[in-house]
mmCIF file of C-alpha atoms in Angstrom:
data_model
loop_
_atom_site.group_PDB
_atom_site.id
_atom_site.type_symbol
_atom_site.label_atom_id
_atom_site.label_comp_id
_atom_site.label_asym_id
_atom_site.label_seq_id
_atom_site.Cartn_x
_atom_site.Cartn_y
_atom_site.Cartn_z
ATOM 1 C CA MET W 1 -0.013 0.127 0.468
ATOM 2 C CA ASN W 2 1.441 2.960 -1.261
ATOM 3 C CA ILE W 3 0.266 5.817 2.149
ATOM 4 C CA LEU W 4 0.082 8.966 0.082
ATOM 5 C CA LEU W 5 -1.561 7.676 -2.807
ATOM 6 C CA TYR W 6 -4.228 6.329 -0.817
ATOM 7 C CA PHE W 7 -4.096 9.024 1.039
ATOM 8 C CA ASN W 8 -4.755 11.300 -1.340
ATOM 9 C CA LYS W 9 -7.739 10.172 -3.140
ATOM 10 C CA GLU W 10 -9.894 9.988 -0.120
ATOM 11 C CA PHE W 11 -12.357 11.971 0.910
ATOM 12 C CA TRP W 12 -11.718 13.269 4.273
ATOM 13 C CA CYS W 13 -13.529 15.361 5.775
ATOM 14 C CA SER W 14 -14.684 16.520 9.125
ATOM 15 C CA PHE W 15 -11.775 18.030 11.061
ATOM 16 C CA LYS W 16 -11.882 18.046 14.405
ATOM 17 C CA ASN W 17 -9.450 19.872 16.776
ATOM 18 C CA ASN W 18 -8.334 16.759 18.965
ATOM 19 C CA ASN W 19 -6.322 17.091 22.850
ATOM 20 C CA ARG W 20 -5.615 13.587 23.260
ATOM 21 C CA SER W 21 -2.133 12.227 24.735
ATOM 22 C CA LEU W 22 -0.307 9.580 22.514
ATOM 23 C CA PHE W 23 -0.557 7.661 24.870
ATOM 24 C CA GLU W 24 -4.186 7.844 25.116
ATOM 25 C CA ARG W 25 -5.343 8.246 21.581
ATOM 26 C CA SER W 26 -3.481 4.684 20.847
ATOM 27 C CA LEU W 27 -4.991 3.510 23.195
ATOM 28 C CA TRP W 28 -8.225 4.282 22.114
ATOM 29 C CA ILE W 29 -7.481 3.034 18.428
ATOM 30 C CA MET W 30 -5.933 0.076 19.965
ATOM 31 C CA GLY W 31 -10.340 -0.395 21.544
ATOM 32 C CA ALA W 32 -12.087 -0.066 18.787
ATOM 33 C CA TYR W 33 -9.928 -2.299 17.050
ATOM 34 C CA LYS W 34 -9.093 -5.352 18.840
ATOM 35 C CA TYR W 35 -12.294 -5.114 21.174
ATOM 36 C CA LYS W 36 -14.643 -4.242 18.576
ATOM 37 C CA ASN W 37 -17.924 -5.142 19.086
ATOM 38 C CA LYS W 38 -18.755 -8.249 17.016
ATOM 39 C CA VAL W 39 -22.026 -6.545 16.128
ATOM 40 C CA ILE W 40 -19.937 -3.926 14.141
ATOM 41 C CA LYS W 41 -19.866 -6.292 10.886
ATOM 42 C CA ASN W 42 -18.024 -3.568 9.050
ATOM 43 C CA LEU W 43 -14.137 -1.696 9.986
ATOM 44 C CA ILE W 44 -14.854 1.766 12.396
ATOM 45 C CA THR W 45 -14.015 4.748 10.481
ATOM 46 C CA GLU W 46 -10.263 5.393 9.288
ATOM 47 C CA ASP W 47 -9.239 9.381 10.441
ATOM 48 C CA ILE W 48 -5.505 10.888 10.419
ATOM 49 C CA THR W 49 -4.039 12.222 13.431
ATOM 50 C CA ILE W 50 -1.723 15.547 13.874
ATOM 51 C CA TYR W 51 0.374 16.657 15.812
ATOM 52 C CA TYR W 52 2.267 19.721 15.723
ATOM 53 C CA ALA W 53 5.439 21.047 16.960
ATOM 54 C CA ASP W 54 5.914 21.182 20.356
ATOM 55 C CA ASN W 55 2.179 20.114 20.073
ATOM 56 C CA THR W 56 1.032 23.730 19.547
ATOM 57 C CA ARG W 57 -2.178 22.251 17.535
ATOM 58 C CA GLN W 58 -3.411 18.258 16.918
ATOM 59 C CA LEU W 59 -5.705 17.804 13.436
ATOM 60 C CA ARG W 60 -8.112 15.036 12.990
ATOM 61 C CA GLY W 61 -9.360 14.495 9.899
ATOM 62 C CA PHE W 62 -12.284 11.359 9.189
ATOM 63 C CA ASN W 63 -13.192 9.443 6.304
ATOM 64 C CA GLY W 64 -15.729 10.759 4.617
ATOM 65 C CA ASN W 65 -16.056 7.371 2.460
ATOM 66 C CA GLN W 66 -17.555 5.296 5.803
ATOM 67 C CA LYS W 67 -19.851 4.659 8.074
ATOM 68 C CA PRO W 68 -19.235 4.598 11.569
ATOM 69 C CA ILE W 69 -21.457 1.515 11.296
ATOM 70 C CA SER W 70 -22.451 -0.030 8.346
ATOM 71 C CA ASP W 71 -26.788 -1.675 7.534
ATOM 72 C CA SER W 72 -25.491 -4.736 8.019
ATOM 73 C CA SER W 73 -24.622 -4.135 11.014
ATOM 74 C CA LEU W 74 -27.939 -1.446 12.046
ATOM 75 C CA VAL W 75 -30.488 -4.350 10.308
ATOM 76 C CA ASN W 76 -30.269 -6.802 13.808
ATOM 77 C CA LEU W 77 -29.691 -3.552 15.998
ATOM 78 C CA ASN W 78 -32.288 -1.387 17.556
ATOM 79 C CA SER W 79 -33.023 0.468 20.794
ATOM 80 C CA SER W 80 -33.135 -2.171 23.241
ATOM 81 C CA ASP W 81 -29.230 -3.199 22.603
ATOM 82 C CA LEU W 82 -28.377 0.636 23.186
ATOM 83 C CA ILE W 83 -29.240 0.068 26.364
ATOM 84 C CA MET W 84 -27.748 -3.299 27.504
ATOM 85 C CA PHE W 85 -24.542 -2.006 25.985
ATOM 86 C CA ILE W 86 -24.507 1.067 28.366
ATOM 87 C CA LYS W 87 -25.379 -1.325 30.779
ATOM 88 C CA GLU W 88 -21.940 -3.032 29.921
ATOM 89 C CA TYR W 89 -20.370 -0.700 29.956
ATOM 90 C CA TYR W 90 -21.022 0.942 33.349
ATOM 91 C CA LYS W 91 -19.983 -2.775 34.773
ATOM 92 C CA LEU W 92 -16.461 -2.318 32.676
ATOM 93 C CA LYS W 93 -16.382 1.251 33.682
ATOM 94 C CA ASP W 94 -16.840 -0.115 38.140
ATOM 95 C CA LYS W 95 -14.684 -2.708 37.187
ATOM 96 C CA LEU W 96 -11.986 0.267 35.828
ATOM 97 C CA TYR W 97 -11.239 2.165 38.342
ATOM 98 C CA MET W 98 -11.796 -1.028 41.066
ATOM 99 C CA MET W 99 -8.086 -2.318 38.803
ATOM 100 C CA GLY W 100 -7.503 1.635 38.704
ATOM 101 C CA GLU W 101 -7.100 1.667 42.379
ATOM 102 C CA LYS W 102 -4.861 -2.192 42.275
ATOM 103 C CA VAL W 103 -2.418 -0.475 39.857
ATOM 104 C CA VAL W 104 -2.136 3.492 42.155
ATOM 105 C CA LYS W 105 -1.410 1.482 45.471
ATOM 106 C CA GLU W 106 1.134 -1.416 43.847
ATOM 107 C CA ALA W 107 3.215 2.046 41.844
ATOM 108 C CA LYS W 108 2.971 3.235 45.592
ATOM 109 C CA ASN W 109 4.763 1.109 47.478
ATOM 110 C CA ASP W 110 6.793 0.473 44.411
ATOM 111 C CA ASN W 111 5.802 -3.610 43.948
ATOM 112 C CA PHE W 112 6.393 -3.343 40.480
ATOM 113 C CA GLU W 113 5.628 -6.611 39.284
ATOM 114 C CA SER W 114 2.543 -6.424 40.890
ATOM 115 C CA PHE W 115 2.195 -3.187 39.258
ATOM 116 C CA ARG W 116 3.277 -4.041 35.915
ATOM 117 C CA ILE W 117 0.857 -7.365 36.029
ATOM 118 C CA LEU W 118 -2.773 -5.019 36.986
ATOM 119 C CA PHE W 119 -1.693 -1.771 34.762
ATOM 120 C CA LYS W 120 -1.722 -4.658 31.272
ATOM 121 C CA LYS W 121 -5.107 -5.571 32.796
ATOM 122 C CA PHE W 122 -6.152 -2.068 33.381
ATOM 123 C CA ILE W 123 -4.729 -0.643 29.819
ATOM 124 C CA PHE W 124 -7.000 -3.931 28.443
ATOM 125 C CA ILE W 125 -10.572 -3.375 30.529
ATOM 126 C CA HIS W 126 -9.968 0.630 28.717
ATOM 127 C CA ALA W 127 -9.493 -0.872 25.500
ATOM 128 C CA ARG W 128 -12.544 -2.320 25.678
ATOM 129 C CA ILE W 129 -14.267 0.552 27.084
ATOM 130 C CA PHE W 130 -13.088 2.645 24.368
ATOM 131 C CA SER W 131 -14.800 0.099 22.462
ATOM 132 C CA TYR W 132 -17.685 0.888 23.868
ATOM 133 C CA GLU W 133 -18.337 3.735 23.471
ATOM 134 C CA TYR W 134 -17.725 3.736 19.544
ATOM 135 C CA LEU W 135 -20.519 1.575 19.788
ATOM 136 C CA ILE W 136 -22.746 3.130 21.597
ATOM 137 C CA SER W 137 -21.969 7.218 20.339
ATOM 138 C CA SER W 138 -22.516 4.953 16.905
ATOM 139 C CA LEU W 139 -25.620 4.087 17.203
ATOM 140 C CA GLY W 140 -26.956 6.308 19.213
ATOM 141 C CA GLN W 141 -26.498 8.399 16.972
ATOM 142 C CA GLU W 142 -27.878 6.123 14.169
ATOM 143 C CA LEU W 143 -30.693 5.317 16.909
ATOM 144 C CA TYR W 144 -32.103 8.598 18.405
ATOM 145 C CA PHE W 145 -35.734 9.371 16.300
ATOM 146 C CA GLN W 146 -36.563 6.433 16.901
ATOM 147 C CA LEU W 147 -36.044 6.092 20.932
ATOM 148 C CA LYS W 148 -38.118 6.518 23.141
ATOM 149 C CA LYS W 149 -37.940 9.317 26.435
ATOM 150 C CA GLN W 150 -36.634 7.302 28.519
ATOM 151 C CA GLU W 151 -34.038 6.001 26.646
ATOM 152 C CA ILE W 152 -33.238 9.643 25.599
ATOM 153 C CA ALA W 153 -33.048 10.082 28.990
ATOM 154 C CA CYS W 154 -30.653 6.917 29.022
ATOM 155 C CA PHE W 155 -28.601 7.704 26.075
ATOM 156 C CA SER W 156 -28.279 11.199 27.408
ATOM 157 C CA LYS W 157 -26.894 10.680 31.132
ATOM 158 C CA TRP W 158 -24.671 8.177 29.433
ATOM 159 C CA LYS W 159 -23.445 11.317 26.836
ATOM 160 C CA ASN W 160 -23.183 14.100 28.642
ATOM 161 C CA LYS W 161 -21.551 12.407 32.652
ATOM 162 C CA GLU W 162 -20.143 8.645 32.589
ATOM 163 C CA GLN W 163 -17.528 9.134 30.637
ATOM 164 C CA VAL W 164 -13.993 7.301 32.133
ATOM 165 C CA ASN W 165 -12.075 9.925 33.557
ATOM 166 C CA SER W 166 -8.669 7.661 33.702
ATOM 167 C CA HIS W 167 -6.500 11.352 34.135
ATOM 168 C CA TYR W 168 -5.525 10.511 37.995
ATOM 169 C CA TYR W 169 -4.350 7.275 37.343
ATOM 170 C CA PHE W 170 -2.610 7.572 34.200
ATOM 171 C CA GLU W 171 -0.553 9.951 36.057
ATOM 172 C CA GLU W 172 0.183 7.770 39.263
ATOM 173 C CA VAL W 173 1.069 5.310 36.377
ATOM 174 C CA PHE W 174 3.414 8.086 34.360
ATOM 175 C CA LYS W 175 5.287 8.776 37.181
ATOM 176 C CA TYR W 176 5.824 5.578 38.439
ATOM 177 C CA ILE W 177 7.239 4.629 35.287
ATOM 178 C CA LYS W 178 8.938 7.628 34.664
ATOM 179 C CA ASP W 179 10.676 7.165 38.041
ATOM 180 C CA TYR W 180 11.155 3.220 38.093
ATOM 181 C CA PHE W 181 12.995 3.479 34.755
ATOM 182 C CA SER W 182 14.844 6.230 35.183
ATOM 183 C CA ILE W 183 13.697 8.272 31.875
ATOM 184 C CA ASP W 184 14.755 11.936 32.125
ATOM 185 C CA ILE W 185 11.669 13.626 31.463
ATOM 186 C CA TYR W 186 8.911 15.255 32.596
ATOM 187 C CA TYR W 187 5.528 12.592 33.469
ATOM 188 C CA LYS W 188 3.689 14.611 30.877
ATOM 189 C CA THR W 189 5.766 14.475 27.854
ATOM 190 C CA LEU W 190 6.292 11.152 28.368
ATOM 191 C CA GLU W 191 1.868 10.011 28.582
ATOM 192 C CA LEU W 192 1.776 13.107 25.723
ATOM 193 C CA TYR W 193 4.326 11.616 23.031
ATOM 194 C CA ILE W 194 4.568 7.583 23.938
ATOM 195 C CA HIS W 195 2.584 4.775 21.971
ATOM 196 C CA VAL W 196 0.392 2.557 24.526
ATOM 197 C CA ASP W 197 2.266 -0.405 22.038
ATOM 198 C CA GLU W 198 5.621 1.090 24.053
ATOM 199 C CA ILE W 199 4.312 0.843 27.911
ATOM 200 C CA LEU W 200 3.164 -2.610 26.901
ATOM 201 C CA LYS W 201 6.669 -3.713 25.747
ATOM 202 C CA LEU W 202 8.673 -0.898 28.407
ATOM 203 C CA LEU W 203 6.809 -3.057 30.438
ATOM 204 C CA ASN W 204 8.631 -6.998 29.173
ATOM 205 C CA ASN W 205 11.373 -4.921 28.666
ATOM 206 C CA LYS W 206 11.583 -5.125 24.752
ATOM 207 C CA ILE W 207 12.706 -1.934 24.166
ATOM 208 C CA THR W 208 14.908 0.600 25.881
ATOM 209 C CA VAL W 209 15.087 3.890 27.242
ATOM 210 C CA LYS W 210 17.552 5.142 24.811
ATOM 211 C CA THR W 211 14.785 3.710 22.641
ATOM 212 C CA ILE W 212 11.927 5.572 24.029
ATOM 213 C CA LEU W 213 13.531 8.713 24.797
ATOM 214 C CA LYS W 214 14.525 9.253 20.948
ATOM 215 C CA ARG W 215 11.120 8.668 19.477
ATOM 216 C CA ILE W 216 9.673 11.037 21.691
ATOM 217 C CA ASN W 217 12.125 14.088 20.878
ATOM 218 C CA ASP W 218 11.548 13.241 17.359
ATOM 219 C CA ARG W 219 7.984 13.746 17.625
ATOM 220 C CA LYS W 220 8.621 17.025 19.390
ATOM 221 C CA LYS W 221 9.157 17.553 15.682
ATOM 222 C CA GLY W 222 5.732 17.013 14.878
ATOM 223 C CA PHE W 223 4.147 13.880 13.573
ATOM 224 C CA VAL W 224 1.350 12.281 12.353
ATOM 225 C CA LEU W 225 -0.677 9.531 13.643
ATOM 226 C CA LEU W 226 -2.926 7.533 11.351
ATOM 227 C CA ASN W 227 -5.806 5.016 12.023
ATOM 228 C CA LEU W 228 -6.036 2.806 8.766
ATOM 229 C CA HIS W 229 -7.388 -0.593 8.124
ATOM 230 C CA ASP W 230 -4.873 -1.876 6.228
ATOM 231 C CA LYS W 231 -2.425 -3.660 9.324
ATOM 232 C CA LYS W 232 0.885 -1.764 8.646
ATOM 233 C CA TYR W 233 -0.636 0.993 9.080
ATOM 234 C CA CYS W 234 -3.189 1.167 11.558
ATOM 235 C CA ASN W 235 -2.322 2.414 14.918
ATOM 236 C CA LYS W 236 0.587 3.473 13.481
ATOM 237 C CA VAL W 237 2.654 7.122 14.013
ATOM 238 C CA ILE W 238 4.313 8.560 11.156
ATOM 239 C CA THR W 239 7.563 11.067 11.709
ATOM 240 C CA ASP W 240 8.858 10.636 8.234
ATOM 241 C CA ASN W 241 9.828 14.358 7.435
ATOM 242 C CA VAL W 242 8.628 13.745 3.980
ATOM 243 C CA MET W 243 5.347 12.036 4.866
ATOM 244 C CA VAL W 244 4.256 14.104 7.919
ATOM 245 C CA ARG W 245 4.507 17.590 5.820
ATOM 246 C CA GLU W 246 2.727 15.680 2.872
ATOM 247 C CA ILE W 247 -0.236 14.887 4.688
ATOM 248 C CA LYS W 248 -0.451 17.462 6.884
ATOM 249 C CA SER W 249 -0.086 19.515 3.769
ATOM 250 C CA ARG W 250 -3.411 18.208 2.139
ATOM 251 C CA LEU W 251 -5.508 18.081 5.386
ATOM 252 C CA GLU W 252 -4.704 21.837 5.940
ATOM 253 C CA GLY W 253 -5.595 22.453 2.456
ATOM 254 C CA LEU W 254 -8.434 20.550 2.359
ATOM 255 C CA GLU W 255 -10.144 22.656 5.494
ATOM 256 C CA ASN W 256 -9.167 25.498 4.569
ATOM 257 C CA ALA W 257 -10.278 24.984 0.934
ATOM 258 C CA TYR W 258 -14.000 24.014 2.787
ATOM 259 C CA ILE W 259 -14.170 27.315 4.814
ATOM 260 C CA LEU W 260 -13.128 29.504 1.658
ATOM 261 C CA SER W 261 -15.707 27.632 -0.016
ATOM 262 C CA GLN W 262 -18.338 28.038 2.241
ATOM 263 C CA ASN W 263 -21.336 30.136 2.690
ATOM 264 C CA GLU W 264 -22.992 27.991 4.873
ATOM 265 C CA VAL W 265 -22.001 25.026 7.768
ATOM 266 C CA LYS W 266 -24.032 21.698 7.771
ATOM 267 C CA GLY W 267 -24.867 20.681 11.157
ATOM 268 C CA VAL W 268 -28.493 19.092 13.058
ATOM 269 C CA SER W 269 -31.366 20.577 14.755
ATOM 270 C CA THR W 270 -31.368 19.773 18.439
ATOM 271 C CA TYR W 271 -35.516 18.994 17.646
ATOM 272 C CA GLU W 272 -37.519 18.406 14.819
ATOM 273 C CA ASP W 273 -39.064 22.462 14.435
ATOM 274 C CA LYS W 274 -39.831 23.974 10.274
ATOM 275 C CA LEU W 275 -38.530 26.993 11.924
ATOM 276 C CA ILE W 276 -36.020 29.561 9.721
ATOM 277 C CA ILE W 277 -34.297 32.047 11.571
ATOM 278 C CA SER W 278 -31.904 34.673 10.490
ATOM 279 C CA GLY W 279 -30.587 37.092 12.759
ATOM 280 C CA GLU W 280 -27.337 38.794 13.065
ATOM 281 C CA CYS W 281 -24.825 36.108 14.887
ATOM 282 C CA VAL W 282 -21.870 36.965 17.916
ATOM 283 C CA VAL W 283 -19.057 34.661 17.160
ATOM 284 C CA ILE W 284 -17.547 33.290 20.498
ATOM 285 C CA SER W 285 -13.881 31.181 19.600
ATOM 286 C CA ASN W 286 -13.888 30.469 23.129
ATOM 287 C CA SER W 287 -15.878 31.540 25.921
ATOM 288 C CA LEU W 288 -19.074 34.504 25.784
ATOM 289 C CA LEU W 289 -16.847 37.644 27.384
ATOM 290 C CA GLU W 290 -19.047 39.509 29.749
ATOM 291 C CA GLY W 291 -20.498 42.281 29.482
ATOM 292 C CA GLN W 292 -20.918 40.925 25.350
ATOM 293 C CA ASP W 293 -24.470 41.709 23.934
ATOM 294 C CA VAL W 294 -26.376 38.506 22.171
ATOM 295 C CA PHE W 295 -29.555 40.093 23.377
ATOM 296 C CA ASN W 296 -31.751 38.671 20.323
ATOM 297 C CA LYS W 297 -28.682 37.540 18.754
ATOM 298 C CA ILE W 298 -27.545 34.194 17.216
ATOM 299 C CA ILE W 299 -23.889 33.276 19.443
ATOM 300 C CA VAL W 300 -21.845 31.387 17.317
ATOM 301 C CA VAL W 301 -19.304 28.870 19.241
ATOM 302 C CA SER W 302 -16.605 26.207 19.371
ATOM 303 C CA VAL W 303 -18.755 23.719 22.387
ATOM 304 C CA THR W 304 -20.941 24.864 25.443
ATOM 305 C CA THR W 305 -20.751 23.964 29.163
ATOM 306 C CA PRO W 306 -22.919 23.529 31.730
ATOM 307 C CA SER W 307 -21.732 26.515 33.437
ATOM 308 C CA ASP W 308 -22.482 28.393 29.911
ATOM 309 C CA ILE W 309 -25.550 28.177 30.030
ATOM 310 C CA TYR W 310 -27.134 31.361 31.664
ATOM 311 C CA LYS W 311 -25.138 33.653 29.111
ATOM 312 C CA TYR W 312 -27.440 32.741 26.538
ATOM 313 C CA LEU W 313 -30.773 32.807 28.122
ATOM 314 C CA ASP W 314 -30.573 36.139 26.131
ATOM 315 C CA CYS W 315 -29.808 34.602 22.911
ATOM 316 C CA LYS W 316 -32.344 34.415 19.948
ATOM 317 C CA ALA W 317 -30.141 30.353 18.704
ATOM 318 C CA LEU W 318 -27.461 28.791 19.006
ATOM 319 C CA ILE W 319 -24.908 27.600 16.287
ATOM 320 C CA VAL W 320 -22.458 25.311 17.976
ATOM 321 C CA ASP W 321 -18.991 23.525 16.349
ATOM 322 C CA HIS W 322 -18.280 20.671 18.252
ATOM 323 C CA GLY W 323 -21.615 18.305 20.278
ATOM 324 C CA GLY W 324 -24.010 16.299 19.096
ATOM 325 C CA ILE W 325 -28.051 16.082 20.035
ATOM 326 C CA LEU W 326 -27.272 14.990 23.056
ATOM 327 C CA SER W 327 -24.910 17.885 24.047
ATOM 328 C CA HIS W 328 -24.883 20.269 27.362
ATOM 329 C CA ALA W 329 -26.167 22.861 24.205
ATOM 330 C CA ALA W 330 -28.520 20.622 23.080
ATOM 331 C CA ILE W 331 -30.073 19.875 26.338
ATOM 332 C CA PHE W 332 -30.387 23.525 26.988
ATOM 333 C CA SER W 333 -31.938 24.461 23.833
ATOM 334 C CA ARG W 334 -34.680 21.690 24.695
ATOM 335 C CA GLU W 335 -35.861 22.559 27.792
ATOM 336 C CA PHE W 336 -35.117 26.697 26.667
ATOM 337 C CA HIS W 337 -36.643 26.263 23.797
ATOM 338 C CA LYS W 338 -34.110 27.796 22.389
ATOM 339 C CA PRO W 339 -33.534 26.803 18.303
ATOM 340 C CA CYS W 340 -30.108 24.943 18.030
ATOM 341 C CA LEU W 341 -27.967 23.536 15.318
ATOM 342 C CA MET W 342 -24.909 21.094 16.377
ATOM 343 C CA GLY W 343 -21.671 19.657 15.238
ATOM 344 C CA THR W 344 -21.635 22.105 13.025
ATOM 345 C CA GLU W 345 -17.944 21.332 13.309
ATOM 346 C CA VAL W 346 -16.429 24.595 11.104
ATOM 347 C CA GLY W 347 -18.982 27.295 12.533
ATOM 348 C CA THR W 348 -16.729 29.406 13.697
ATOM 349 C CA LYS W 349 -14.516 29.863 11.155
ATOM 350 C CA ILE W 350 -16.488 30.222 8.080
ATOM 351 C CA PHE W 351 -18.784 32.879 10.070
ATOM 352 C CA LYS W 352 -17.117 36.503 11.711
ATOM 353 C CA THR W 353 -19.368 38.752 14.373
ATOM 354 C CA GLY W 354 -22.056 40.920 12.606
ATOM 355 C CA ASP W 355 -22.737 38.420 9.885
ATOM 356 C CA ILE W 356 -26.036 38.751 8.859
ATOM 357 C CA ILE W 357 -26.653 34.287 8.330
ATOM 358 C CA GLU W 358 -30.291 32.725 8.745
ATOM 359 C CA ILE W 359 -30.675 29.189 10.441
ATOM 360 C CA ASP W 360 -33.342 26.965 8.388
ATOM 361 C CA PHE W 361 -33.942 23.985 10.444
ATOM 362 C CA SER W 362 -36.014 21.636 8.638
ATOM 363 C CA LYS W 363 -32.892 21.415 6.217
ATOM 364 C CA ASN W 364 -30.269 21.279 9.322
ATOM 365 C CA ILE W 365 -28.294 24.501 7.702
ATOM 366 C CA ALA W 366 -26.932 27.911 8.318
ATOM 367 C CA TYR W 367 -25.715 30.183 5.872
ATOM 368 C CA LYS W 368 -25.313 34.061 5.065
ATOM 369 C CA ILE W 369 -27.379 36.407 3.897
#
């Protein structure tokens, strides 16, 4: 397989900023592929993540020619399956936290052999959890409008509150690994630039610290993490300057061309309504500044959090780049009857404060007028 030829012929889209360490991102890919639930007949959607020099930015592009869940996978799945998968996810999550406590205890007691065995089990459970995240999220989006009120509530709770948070365990683990192997590097830098396979090899004495440090120094200059179906390029780190430059150039070019060519964005309406709303917009790249006039205006924002909600009460409508129909902004819009278009990805890049825009909720689009 010629990776550059393949990369250039495929349709890459849905560009997102990524904020995961290489360890966590490679662990996610390992889970999605190696422990993929058997109900998913297709391979998971390919994606490519660019890690810029010194981690100044991370950019992901997805293969638009591939569906997260194929029609052949969906034919035998329904809402009861979704709820069952969520319950199984909760059981795994509880098991992960119990295992995490044991891992941290062995690390603090400097019992390396016990730590090594338990941490490998911890990684295995975490990988399975990531495979369930992919399945539940993709299936929930596909079945959303078939779900009953109780099922929506269950999925909404999972989507917004029940995601696994392993940062404490990883922090303690990487502190211990750094000290045990005398790795002359900050523990967070170690986590940021090391692949899950390399951690497992290090624990089994199949890779040297010298090799790891050399790879990390190379990756600080920028690299690409490939998540392709071809086994040679599945969960593969690329540091070759020519390949990184080619991939970065194409992905950035596609992202910029899309933005420059667009007068509109597409998303998903948070509730069924045939409204058409127009008005002046206010673009918020990060957080809403205190005192900014948003009364009766359309807010275009990257992402929202629960603490933002009070800021949006006076707006006419919301356009949100990141998030789905069960995100905080979506729940807020339904509860307070604020029209909202979710998941536009690039709304904050295409629109500028002061633009007059129109949102057609029957077509799930927003455009300049």
